Amino acid sequence: MTSAPVLHTEFLKFRTLRSLPGALLALFAGTTAFSALAGASGTSDPEFDPLFTALSGVLPGQIAAISFGAMAVSAEYHGGALRLSLAAVPRRGRWFAAKLAAIAVPTLLVGLATGFAALVVARAGLGSAASGLTVAEEVRGVVGCGIYVTLMALSAAGLTAVLRSGVATLSVLIPFILVVSFVIDDAAGTVADFLPDQAGRIVLHQTYEGTLGPWSGLMVTALWTVAAMLAGAWSVRRRDA
């Protein structure tokens, strides 16, 4: 089977599994809602960052992106679905690449829409506090939001292919992002800047300090993501279905 039919099949799976569009809807709704709350609360902190405040809903919203990547792959390990998929597409690398593409494209599109919506609703609440934001900074934040959540979804997909369980993946990634990453950040200083979530989120800030900038931070996250995808590809190719 050539690449085009494989891609079509994987996108068809995305449309027919209700939990997958639901996860992306949660990404959009959750991120926008939390950003709206952050914008309405405002702040008098002298280190206030209006761009990060406007896009702060990404922090809880990324859980939905991770869940989407994990569920998209873990569904293949239920009821022998993976055997059927590999029977139709014997070239496992091609199948896994199509699966990753079917995860990346909708996540990126929803991520970009989410970043834009979050910025709009938060700016309405912030009012004059966001007047210092430039168009270039806003565009960078929205584009960075889309890329960041896409990388997190793909990382979850790669890890799920290794662990063969969406629950196991969520049990690893969500506590890491919500708890472990912040503990390491406090204890390890600049070393924590190179963690996948910490590095990628720099793009959401108007101002930033440290070794990494917005795009170099996303590059670090991308390297972590590539490592996860390569590990997932190895697992798919070498282990029994």
PDB file of C-alpha atoms in Angstrom:
ATOM      1  CA  MET A   1       0.000   0.000   0.000  1.00  0.00           C
ATOM      2  CA  THR A   2       1.353   3.445  -0.949  1.00  0.00           C
ATOM      3  CA  SER A   3       1.623   6.344   1.456  1.00  0.00           C
ATOM      4  CA  ALA A   4      -1.532   8.210   0.368  1.00  0.00           C
ATOM      5  CA  PRO A   5      -4.012   5.392   1.199  1.00  0.00           C
ATOM      6  CA  VAL A   6      -2.230   4.778   4.504  1.00  0.00           C
ATOM      7  CA  LEU A   7      -2.583   8.441   5.428  1.00  0.00           C
ATOM      8  CA  HIS A   8      -6.229   8.406   4.383  1.00  0.00           C
ATOM      9  CA  THR A   9      -6.876   5.378   6.582  1.00  0.00           C
ATOM     10  CA  GLU A  10      -5.238   6.962   9.625  1.00  0.00           C
ATOM     11  CA  PHE A  11      -7.179  10.207   9.211  1.00  0.00           C
ATOM     12  CA  LEU A  12     -10.351   8.136   8.873  1.00  0.00           C
ATOM     13  CA  LYS A  13      -9.583   6.489  12.220  1.00  0.00           C
ATOM     14  CA  PHE A  14      -9.242   9.940  13.742  1.00  0.00           C
ATOM     15  CA  ARG A  15     -12.697  10.938  12.524  1.00  0.00           C
ATOM     16  CA  THR A  16     -14.396   7.734  13.645  1.00  0.00           C
ATOM     17  CA  LEU A  17     -12.984   7.470  17.187  1.00  0.00           C
ATOM     18  CA  ARG A  18     -15.048   9.959  19.189  1.00  0.00           C
ATOM     19  CA  SER A  19     -12.524  10.273  21.990  1.00  0.00           C
ATOM     20  CA  LEU A  20      -9.914  11.755  19.649  1.00  0.00           C
ATOM     21  CA  PRO A  21     -11.879  14.795  18.399  1.00  0.00           C
ATOM     22  CA  GLY A  22     -13.091  15.142  21.985  1.00  0.00           C
ATOM     23  CA  ALA A  23      -9.515  15.483  23.229  1.00  0.00           C
ATOM     24  CA  LEU A  24      -8.792  18.244  20.714  1.00  0.00           C
ATOM     25  CA  LEU A  25     -12.042  19.992  21.677  1.00  0.00           C
ATOM     26  CA  ALA A  26     -10.888  19.825  25.297  1.00  0.00           C
ATOM     27  CA  LEU A  27      -7.554  21.338  24.249  1.00  0.00           C
ATOM     28  CA  PHE A  28      -9.318  24.289  22.652  1.00  0.00           C
ATOM     29  CA  ALA A  29     -11.992  24.806  25.285  1.00  0.00           C
ATOM     30  CA  GLY A  30      -9.791  24.221  28.316  1.00  0.00           C
ATOM     31  CA  THR A  31      -6.929  26.426  27.158  1.00  0.00           C
ATOM     32  CA  THR A  32      -9.243  29.256  26.128  1.00  0.00           C
ATOM     33  CA  ALA A  33     -11.202  29.104  29.378  1.00  0.00           C
ATOM     34  CA  PHE A  34      -8.121  29.164  31.612  1.00  0.00           C
ATOM     35  CA  SER A  35      -6.587  31.981  29.580  1.00  0.00           C
ATOM     36  CA  ALA A  36      -9.809  33.971  29.902  1.00  0.00           C
ATOM     37  CA  LEU A  37      -9.697  33.527  33.679  1.00  0.00           C
ATOM     38  CA  ALA A  38      -6.046  34.582  33.779  1.00  0.00           C
ATOM     39  CA  GLY A  39      -6.811  37.672  31.715  1.00  0.00           C
ATOM     40  CA  ALA A  40      -9.763  38.627  33.911  1.00  0.00           C
ATOM     41  CA  SER A  41      -7.742  38.308  37.111  1.00  0.00           C
ATOM     42  CA  GLY A  42      -4.995  40.689  35.979  1.00  0.00           C
ATOM     43  CA  THR A  43      -1.909  41.414  38.090  1.00  0.00           C
ATOM     44  CA  SER A  44       0.121  44.227  39.593  1.00  0.00           C
ATOM     45  CA  ASP A  45       3.313  42.156  39.681  1.00  0.00           C
ATOM     46  CA  PRO A  46       6.236  44.207  38.326  1.00  0.00           C
ATOM     47  CA  GLU A  47       7.441  41.081  36.484  1.00  0.00           C
ATOM     48  CA  PHE A  48       4.024  40.634  34.864  1.00  0.00           C
ATOM     49  CA  ASP A  49       4.293  39.077  31.397  1.00  0.00           C
ATOM     50  CA  PRO A  50       1.126  39.842  29.394  1.00  0.00           C
ATOM     51  CA  LEU A  51       1.881  37.319  26.648  1.00  0.00           C
ATOM     52  CA  PHE A  52       2.430  34.437  29.046  1.00  0.00           C
ATOM     53  CA  THR A  53      -0.646  35.438  31.054  1.00  0.00           C
ATOM     54  CA  ALA A  54      -2.731  35.427  27.874  1.00  0.00           C
ATOM     55  CA  LEU A  55      -1.421  32.010  26.849  1.00  0.00           C
ATOM     56  CA  SER A  56      -1.143  30.498  30.331  1.00  0.00           C
ATOM     57  CA  GLY A  57      -4.133  28.269  29.600  1.00  0.00           C
ATOM     58  CA  VAL A  58      -1.727  26.138  27.567  1.00  0.00           C
ATOM     59  CA  LEU A  59      -0.266  24.781  30.825  1.00  0.00           C
ATOM     60  CA  PRO A  60      -3.408  22.800  31.770  1.00  0.00           C
ATOM     61  CA  GLY A  61      -4.585  22.553  28.156  1.00  0.00           C
ATOM     62  CA  GLN A  62      -1.516  20.584  27.072  1.00  0.00           C
ATOM     63  CA  ILE A  63      -2.832  17.618  29.077  1.00  0.00           C
ATOM     64  CA  ALA A  64      -5.538  17.241  26.427  1.00  0.00           C
ATOM     65  CA  ALA A  65      -2.907  17.298  23.652  1.00  0.00           C
ATOM     66  CA  ILE A  66      -0.892  14.625  25.448  1.00  0.00           C
ATOM     67  CA  SER A  67      -4.046  12.554  25.910  1.00  0.00           C
ATOM     68  CA  PHE A  68      -4.836  12.870  22.208  1.00  0.00           C
ATOM     69  CA  GLY A  69      -1.406  11.575  21.163  1.00  0.00           C
ATOM     70  CA  ALA A  70      -1.536   8.748  23.683  1.00  0.00           C
ATOM     71  CA  MET A  71      -5.075   7.635  22.798  1.00  0.00           C
ATOM     72  CA  ALA A  72      -4.441   7.750  19.061  1.00  0.00           C
ATOM     73  CA  VAL A  73      -1.681   5.145  19.432  1.00  0.00           C
ATOM     74  CA  SER A  74      -3.042   3.121  22.356  1.00  0.00           C
ATOM     75  CA  ALA A  75      -6.250   2.435  20.408  1.00  0.00           C
ATOM     76  CA  GLU A  76      -4.162   0.196  18.151  1.00  0.00           C
ATOM     77  CA  TYR A  77      -3.368  -2.096  21.097  1.00  0.00           C
ATOM     78  CA  HIS A  78      -7.005  -2.831  21.896  1.00  0.00           C
ATOM     79  CA  GLY A  79      -8.763  -5.854  20.442  1.00  0.00           C
ATOM     80  CA  GLY A  80      -5.968  -6.788  18.064  1.00  0.00           C
ATOM     81  CA  ALA A  81      -6.368  -3.606  16.004  1.00  0.00           C
ATOM     82  CA  LEU A  82      -2.620  -3.351  15.477  1.00  0.00           C
ATOM     83  CA  ARG A  83      -2.487  -6.764  13.804  1.00  0.00           C
ATOM     84  CA  LEU A  84      -5.151  -5.648  11.340  1.00  0.00           C
ATOM     85  CA  SER A  85      -3.344  -2.370  10.670  1.00  0.00           C
ATOM     86  CA  LEU A  86      -0.041  -4.125  10.022  1.00  0.00           C
ATOM     87  CA  ALA A  87      -1.708  -6.762   7.877  1.00  0.00           C
ATOM     88  CA  ALA A  88      -2.963  -3.952   5.648  1.00  0.00           C
ATOM     89  CA  VAL A  89       0.356  -2.063   5.829  1.00  0.00           C
ATOM     90  CA  PRO A  90       3.204  -4.588   6.258  1.00  0.00           C
ATOM     91  CA  ARG A  91       5.821  -1.811   6.186  1.00  0.00           C
ATOM     92  CA  ARG A  92       5.645  -0.849   9.833  1.00  0.00           C
ATOM     93  CA  GLY A  93       7.712   2.297   9.459  1.00  0.00           C
ATOM     94  CA  ARG A  94       5.308   3.652   6.848  1.00  0.00           C
ATOM     95  CA  TRP A  95       2.320   2.865   9.048  1.00  0.00           C
ATOM     96  CA  PHE A  96       3.830   4.559  12.098  1.00  0.00           C
ATOM     97  CA  ALA A  97       4.825   7.630  10.073  1.00  0.00           C
ATOM     98  CA  ALA A  98       1.241   7.909   8.819  1.00  0.00           C
ATOM     99  CA  LYS A  99      -0.030   7.577  12.372  1.00  0.00           C
ATOM    100  CA  LEU A 100       2.238  10.402  13.525  1.00  0.00           C
ATOM    101  CA  ALA A 101       1.127  12.586  10.609  1.00  0.00           C
ATOM    102  CA  ALA A 102      -2.516  11.957  11.507  1.00  0.00           C
ATOM    103  CA  ILE A 103      -1.707  13.141  15.025  1.00  0.00           C
ATOM    104  CA  ALA A 104       0.439  16.134  14.064  1.00  0.00           C
ATOM    105  CA  VAL A 105      -1.786  17.803  11.454  1.00  0.00           C
ATOM    106  CA  PRO A 106      -5.027  18.161  13.463  1.00  0.00           C
ATOM    107  CA  THR A 107      -3.127  18.998  16.649  1.00  0.00           C
ATOM    108  CA  LEU A 108      -1.213  21.782  14.910  1.00  0.00           C
ATOM    109  CA  LEU A 109      -4.371  23.241  13.360  1.00  0.00           C
ATOM    110  CA  VAL A 110      -6.295  23.128  16.638  1.00  0.00           C
ATOM    111  CA  GLY A 111      -3.235  24.403  18.507  1.00  0.00           C
ATOM    112  CA  LEU A 112      -2.975  27.467  16.278  1.00  0.00           C
ATOM    113  CA  ALA A 113      -6.700  28.174  16.626  1.00  0.00           C
ATOM    114  CA  THR A 114      -6.407  27.667  20.374  1.00  0.00           C
ATOM    115  CA  GLY A 115      -3.496  30.056  20.717  1.00  0.00           C
ATOM    116  CA  PHE A 116      -5.349  32.735  18.747  1.00  0.00           C
ATOM    117  CA  ALA A 117      -8.596  32.322  20.707  1.00  0.00           C
ATOM    118  CA  ALA A 118      -6.770  32.313  24.047  1.00  0.00           C
ATOM    119  CA  LEU A 119      -4.904  35.482  23.136  1.00  0.00           C
ATOM    120  CA  VAL A 120      -8.071  37.274  22.039  1.00  0.00           C
ATOM    121  CA  VAL A 121     -10.142  36.446  25.131  1.00  0.00           C
ATOM    122  CA  ALA A 122      -7.270  37.111  27.543  1.00  0.00           C
ATOM    123  CA  ARG A 123      -6.414  40.443  25.939  1.00  0.00           C
ATOM    124  CA  ALA A 124     -10.015  41.514  26.352  1.00  0.00           C
ATOM    125  CA  GLY A 125      -9.663  40.921  30.087  1.00  0.00           C
ATOM    126  CA  LEU A 126      -6.213  42.438  30.434  1.00  0.00           C
ATOM    127  CA  GLY A 127      -7.155  45.653  28.672  1.00  0.00           C
ATOM    128  CA  SER A 128      -4.408  48.270  28.839  1.00  0.00           C
ATOM    129  CA  ALA A 129      -2.107  45.845  30.683  1.00  0.00           C
ATOM    130  CA  ALA A 130      -1.520  44.111  27.342  1.00  0.00           C
ATOM    131  CA  SER A 131      -0.884  47.303  25.392  1.00  0.00           C
ATOM    132  CA  GLY A 132       2.861  46.675  25.349  1.00  0.00           C
ATOM    133  CA  LEU A 133       2.537  43.543  23.225  1.00  0.00           C
ATOM    134  CA  THR A 134       3.669  43.898  19.627  1.00  0.00           C
ATOM    135  CA  VAL A 135       2.101  42.106  16.677  1.00  0.00           C
ATOM    136  CA  ALA A 136       5.309  40.125  16.177  1.00  0.00           C
ATOM    137  CA  GLU A 137       5.231  38.920  19.792  1.00  0.00           C
ATOM    138  CA  GLU A 138       1.582  37.915  19.508  1.00  0.00           C
ATOM    139  CA  VAL A 139       2.188  36.009  16.273  1.00  0.00           C
ATOM    140  CA  ARG A 140       5.185  34.283  17.817  1.00  0.00           C
ATOM    141  CA  GLY A 141       3.089  33.284  20.835  1.00  0.00           C
ATOM    142  CA  VAL A 142       0.224  31.883  18.749  1.00  0.00           C
ATOM    143  CA  VAL A 143       2.509  29.980  16.364  1.00  0.00           C
ATOM    144  CA  GLY A 144       4.619  28.773  19.268  1.00  0.00           C
ATOM    145  CA  CYS A 145       1.500  27.545  21.051  1.00  0.00           C
ATOM    146  CA  GLY A 146       0.500  25.454  18.037  1.00  0.00           C
ATOM    147  CA  ILE A 147       3.963  23.968  17.626  1.00  0.00           C
ATOM    148  CA  TYR A 148       4.399  23.297  21.347  1.00  0.00           C
ATOM    149  CA  VAL A 149       1.163  21.341  21.841  1.00  0.00           C
ATOM    150  CA  THR A 150       1.882  19.400  18.636  1.00  0.00           C
ATOM    151  CA  LEU A 151       5.303  18.370  19.924  1.00  0.00           C
ATOM    152  CA  MET A 152       3.794  17.274  23.229  1.00  0.00           C
ATOM    153  CA  ALA A 153       1.172  15.171  21.437  1.00  0.00           C
ATOM    154  CA  LEU A 154       3.837  13.517  19.279  1.00  0.00           C
ATOM    155  CA  SER A 155       6.015  12.849  22.325  1.00  0.00           C
ATOM    156  CA  ALA A 156       3.072  11.102  23.957  1.00  0.00           C
ATOM    157  CA  ALA A 157       2.477   9.091  20.788  1.00  0.00           C
ATOM    158  CA  GLY A 158       6.087   7.904  20.673  1.00  0.00           C
ATOM    159  CA  LEU A 159       6.116   6.968  24.352  1.00  0.00           C
ATOM    160  CA  THR A 160       2.817   5.113  24.006  1.00  0.00           C
ATOM    161  CA  ALA A 161       4.272   3.007  21.202  1.00  0.00           C
ATOM    162  CA  VAL A 162       7.057   2.019  23.602  1.00  0.00           C
ATOM    163  CA  LEU A 163       4.865   1.381  26.647  1.00  0.00           C
ATOM    164  CA  ARG A 164       1.896   0.039  24.633  1.00  0.00           C
ATOM    165  CA  SER A 165      -0.482   1.690  27.044  1.00  0.00           C
ATOM    166  CA  GLY A 166      -2.105   5.090  27.020  1.00  0.00           C
ATOM    167  CA  VAL A 167      -2.690   4.901  30.767  1.00  0.00           C
ATOM    168  CA  ALA A 168       1.008   4.213  31.393  1.00  0.00           C
ATOM    169  CA  THR A 169       1.997   7.142  29.185  1.00  0.00           C
ATOM    170  CA  LEU A 170      -0.340   9.540  30.952  1.00  0.00           C
ATOM    171  CA  SER A 171       0.882   8.228  34.308  1.00  0.00           C
ATOM    172  CA  VAL A 172       4.424   9.190  33.300  1.00  0.00           C
ATOM    173  CA  LEU A 173       3.990  12.445  31.401  1.00  0.00           C
ATOM    174  CA  ILE A 174       1.274  14.240  33.364  1.00  0.00           C
ATOM    175  CA  PRO A 175       2.942  13.964  36.811  1.00  0.00           C
ATOM    176  CA  PHE A 176       6.243  14.914  35.164  1.00  0.00           C
ATOM    177  CA  ILE A 177       4.814  18.094  33.670  1.00  0.00           C
ATOM    178  CA  LEU A 178       2.657  19.102  36.635  1.00  0.00           C
ATOM    179  CA  VAL A 179       4.963  18.157  39.509  1.00  0.00           C
ATOM    180  CA  VAL A 180       8.418  16.794  38.696  1.00  0.00           C
ATOM    181  CA  SER A 181       9.363  19.470  36.181  1.00  0.00           C
ATOM    182  CA  PHE A 182       8.666  22.267  38.667  1.00  0.00           C
ATOM    183  CA  VAL A 183      10.579  20.499  41.441  1.00  0.00           C
ATOM    184  CA  ILE A 184      13.579  20.041  39.159  1.00  0.00           C
ATOM    185  CA  ASP A 185      13.271  23.665  38.050  1.00  0.00           C
ATOM    186  CA  ASP A 186      13.621  24.860  41.629  1.00  0.00           C
ATOM    187  CA  ALA A 187      16.478  22.469  42.423  1.00  0.00           C
ATOM    188  CA  ALA A 188      18.535  22.345  39.230  1.00  0.00           C
ATOM    189  CA  GLY A 189      18.416  25.925  37.964  1.00  0.00           C
ATOM    190  CA  THR A 190      19.431  26.365  34.324  1.00  0.00           C
ATOM    191  CA  VAL A 191      19.619  22.601  33.747  1.00  0.00           C
ATOM    192  CA  ALA A 192      15.829  22.522  34.010  1.00  0.00           C
ATOM    193  CA  ASP A 193      15.618  24.922  31.039  1.00  0.00           C
ATOM    194  CA  PHE A 194      16.439  21.953  28.813  1.00  0.00           C
ATOM    195  CA  LEU A 195      13.517  19.818  29.978  1.00  0.00           C
ATOM    196  CA  PRO A 196      11.030  19.303  27.136  1.00  0.00           C
ATOM    197  CA  ASP A 197       8.150  21.245  28.649  1.00  0.00           C
ATOM    198  CA  GLN A 198      10.211  24.030  30.210  1.00  0.00           C
ATOM    199  CA  ALA A 199      12.180  24.646  27.024  1.00  0.00           C
ATOM    200  CA  GLY A 200       9.140  24.686  24.769  1.00  0.00           C
ATOM    201  CA  ARG A 201       7.158  27.101  26.919  1.00  0.00           C
ATOM    202  CA  ILE A 202       9.740  29.874  26.563  1.00  0.00           C
ATOM    203  CA  VAL A 203       8.061  30.797  23.272  1.00  0.00           C
ATOM    204  CA  LEU A 204       4.936  31.769  25.236  1.00  0.00           C
ATOM    205  CA  HIS A 205       6.760  34.538  27.129  1.00  0.00           C
ATOM    206  CA  GLN A 206       7.164  38.130  26.034  1.00  0.00           C
ATOM    207  CA  THR A 207      10.455  38.441  27.893  1.00  0.00           C
ATOM    208  CA  TYR A 208      12.810  35.628  28.784  1.00  0.00           C
ATOM    209  CA  GLU A 209      16.151  35.027  30.430  1.00  0.00           C
ATOM    210  CA  GLY A 210      18.632  32.190  30.382  1.00  0.00           C
ATOM    211  CA  THR A 211      20.441  30.135  27.796  1.00  0.00           C
ATOM    212  CA  LEU A 212      17.525  29.437  25.475  1.00  0.00           C
ATOM    213  CA  GLY A 213      15.292  31.740  23.466  1.00  0.00           C
ATOM    214  CA  PRO A 214      11.804  31.108  22.055  1.00  0.00           C
ATOM    215  CA  TRP A 215      12.811  29.174  18.948  1.00  0.00           C
ATOM    216  CA  SER A 216      15.870  27.464  20.402  1.00  0.00           C
ATOM    217  CA  GLY A 217      13.656  26.336  23.273  1.00  0.00           C
ATOM    218  CA  LEU A 218      11.191  24.807  20.834  1.00  0.00           C
ATOM    219  CA  MET A 219      14.131  23.142  19.083  1.00  0.00           C
ATOM    220  CA  VAL A 220      15.116  21.475  22.357  1.00  0.00           C
ATOM    221  CA  THR A 221      11.552  20.234  22.793  1.00  0.00           C
ATOM    222  CA  ALA A 222      11.598  19.012  19.193  1.00  0.00           C
ATOM    223  CA  LEU A 223      14.757  16.993  19.890  1.00  0.00           C
ATOM    224  CA  TRP A 224      13.059  15.322  22.860  1.00  0.00           C
ATOM    225  CA  THR A 225      10.070  14.616  20.626  1.00  0.00           C
ATOM    226  CA  VAL A 226      12.225  13.106  17.881  1.00  0.00           C
ATOM    227  CA  ALA A 227      13.855  10.844  20.470  1.00  0.00           C
ATOM    228  CA  ALA A 228      10.423   9.676  21.664  1.00  0.00           C
ATOM    229  CA  MET A 229       9.227   9.059  18.106  1.00  0.00           C
ATOM    230  CA  LEU A 230      12.369   7.131  17.181  1.00  0.00           C
ATOM    231  CA  ALA A 231      11.955   4.976  20.277  1.00  0.00           C
ATOM    232  CA  GLY A 232       8.332   4.385  19.297  1.00  0.00           C
ATOM    233  CA  ALA A 233       9.316   3.505  15.731  1.00  0.00           C
ATOM    234  CA  TRP A 234      11.908   1.036  17.022  1.00  0.00           C
ATOM    235  CA  SER A 235       9.313  -0.588  19.268  1.00  0.00           C
ATOM    236  CA  VAL A 236       6.785  -0.897  16.428  1.00  0.00           C
ATOM    237  CA  ARG A 237       9.369  -2.411  14.081  1.00  0.00           C
ATOM    238  CA  ARG A 238      11.010  -4.829  16.525  1.00  0.00           C
ATOM    239  CA  ARG A 239       8.258  -6.044  18.813  1.00  0.00           C
ATOM    240  CA  ASP A 240       5.426  -8.452  18.057  1.00  0.00           C
ATOM    241  CA  ALA A 241       2.040  -6.962  17.311  1.00  0.00           C
TER     242      ALA A 241
END
